[in-house]
């Protein structure tokens, strides 16, 4: 099988910005934009996928605080709460239309 010609290759940049990564127990939360979040548990990978070939969409530095055992990440649009496991992770949006999503919840 021949290789793809150089002019058809697209440079990937799958590694996220380090200031956008929050590790909470066994969960890694990457804030890609103020509305786009990547959740991983266990082994973390920064490889490009067919769906996402770039994870650096520009500056988006979340505000991070601790409330007891819960890490709270505020992106300006979303509030993510994590106690170190995906099972108790929630994402909330107050702007219209607002929502409160629990990990595993079907749309």
GROMACS .gro file of C-alpha atoms in nm:
model
  107
    1UNK     CA    1   0.000   0.000   0.000
    2UNK     CA    2   0.142   0.338  -0.094
    3UNK     CA    3   0.163   0.630   0.143
    4UNK     CA    4  -0.055   0.936   0.114
    5UNK     CA    5   0.119   1.216  -0.077
    6UNK     CA    6   0.259   1.490   0.148
    7UNK     CA    7   0.028   1.759   0.008
    8UNK     CA    8  -0.276   1.558   0.124
    9UNK     CA    9  -0.151   1.502   0.480
   10UNK     CA   10  -0.295   1.709   0.761
   11UNK     CA   11  -0.083   1.794   1.063
   12UNK     CA   12  -0.254   1.684   1.383
   13UNK     CA   13  -0.222   1.849   1.722
   14UNK     CA   14  -0.400   1.608   1.952
   15UNK     CA   15  -0.228   1.710   2.275
   16UNK     CA   16  -0.446   1.949   2.478
   17UNK     CA   17  -0.323   2.268   2.640
   18UNK     CA   18  -0.178   2.175   2.979
   19UNK     CA   19  -0.366   2.452   3.162
   20UNK     CA   20  -0.693   2.299   3.036
   21UNK     CA   21  -0.635   1.959   3.199
   22UNK     CA   22  -0.775   1.875   3.543
   23UNK     CA   23  -0.708   1.538   3.706
   24UNK     CA   24  -0.958   1.441   3.973
   25UNK     CA   25  -0.888   1.098   4.124
   26UNK     CA   26  -0.894   0.849   3.836
   27UNK     CA   27  -1.072   1.096   3.606
   28UNK     CA   28  -0.904   1.338   3.366
   29UNK     CA   29  -1.117   1.627   3.247
   30UNK     CA   30  -0.993   1.830   2.950
   31UNK     CA   31  -1.161   2.163   2.881
   32UNK     CA   32  -1.125   2.199   2.504
   33UNK     CA   33  -1.358   2.500   2.477
   34UNK     CA   34  -1.601   2.655   2.724
   35UNK     CA   35  -1.867   2.418   2.584
   36UNK     CA   36  -1.659   2.113   2.480
   37UNK     CA   37  -1.530   1.876   2.749
   38UNK     CA   38  -1.339   1.550   2.719
   39UNK     CA   39  -1.374   1.293   2.999
   40UNK     CA   40  -1.133   1.003   3.048
   41UNK     CA   41  -1.090   0.746   3.321
   42UNK     CA   42  -0.796   0.515   3.383
   43UNK     CA   43  -0.538   0.536   3.105
   44UNK     CA   44  -0.517   0.880   2.944
   45UNK     CA   45  -0.434   0.921   2.575
   46UNK     CA   46  -0.351   1.230   2.372
   47UNK     CA   47  -0.357   1.065   2.031
   48UNK     CA   48  -0.557   1.200   1.740
   49UNK     CA   49  -0.877   1.013   1.657
   50UNK     CA   50  -1.094   1.009   1.348
   51UNK     CA   51  -1.336   1.243   1.525
   52UNK     CA   52  -1.084   1.479   1.688
   53UNK     CA   53  -0.751   1.556   1.526
   54UNK     CA   54  -0.691   1.878   1.724
   55UNK     CA   55  -0.754   1.954   2.090
   56UNK     CA   56  -0.599   2.299   2.104
   57UNK     CA   57  -0.882   2.531   2.006
   58UNK     CA   58  -0.718   2.838   2.158
   59UNK     CA   59  -0.711   2.974   2.506
   60UNK     CA   60  -0.977   2.843   2.742
   61UNK     CA   61  -0.848   2.839   3.097
   62UNK     CA   62  -1.109   2.707   3.341
   63UNK     CA   63  -1.150   2.832   3.698
   64UNK     CA   64  -1.085   2.545   3.941
   65UNK     CA   65  -1.177   2.527   4.308
   66UNK     CA   66  -1.224   2.264   4.578
   67UNK     CA   67  -1.546   2.226   4.778
   68UNK     CA   68  -1.452   1.962   5.031
   69UNK     CA   69  -1.378   1.641   4.838
   70UNK     CA   70  -1.536   1.778   4.518
   71UNK     CA   71  -1.337   1.950   4.243
   72UNK     CA   72  -1.543   2.221   4.072
   73UNK     CA   73  -1.441   2.338   3.723
   74UNK     CA   74  -1.607   2.650   3.582
   75UNK     CA   75  -1.558   2.715   3.211
   76UNK     CA   76  -1.778   3.023   3.200
   77UNK     CA   77  -2.054   2.822   3.029
   78UNK     CA   78  -2.042   2.493   3.219
   79UNK     CA   79  -1.982   2.387   3.577
   80UNK     CA   80  -1.830   2.040   3.615
   81UNK     CA   81  -1.829   1.872   3.956
   82UNK     CA   82  -1.616   1.564   4.018
   83UNK     CA   83  -1.539   1.374   4.338
   84UNK     CA   84  -1.277   1.153   4.169
   85UNK     CA   85  -1.509   0.906   3.995
   86UNK     CA   86  -1.716   0.929   3.678
   87UNK     CA   87  -2.020   0.782   3.855
   88UNK     CA   88  -2.076   1.103   4.055
   89UNK     CA   89  -1.964   1.351   3.790
   90UNK     CA   90  -2.215   1.621   3.690
   91UNK     CA   91  -2.213   1.898   3.431
   92UNK     CA   92  -2.445   2.194   3.475
   93UNK     CA   93  -2.534   2.484   3.249
   94UNK     CA   94  -2.736   2.775   3.386
   95UNK     CA   95  -2.773   2.971   3.062
   96UNK     CA   96  -3.083   2.908   2.852
   97UNK     CA   97  -3.141   2.629   2.776
   98UNK     CA   98  -3.009   2.511   3.110
   99UNK     CA   99  -2.947   2.152   3.211
  100UNK     CA  100  -2.796   1.926   3.475
  101UNK     CA  101  -2.633   1.614   3.332
  102UNK     CA  102  -2.518   1.315   3.538
  103UNK     CA  103  -2.256   1.080   3.399
  104UNK     CA  104  -2.426   0.788   3.222
  105UNK     CA  105  -2.752   0.980   3.173
  106UNK     CA  106  -2.909   0.929   2.831
  107UNK     CA  107  -3.008   1.244   2.638
   0.00000   0.00000   0.00000
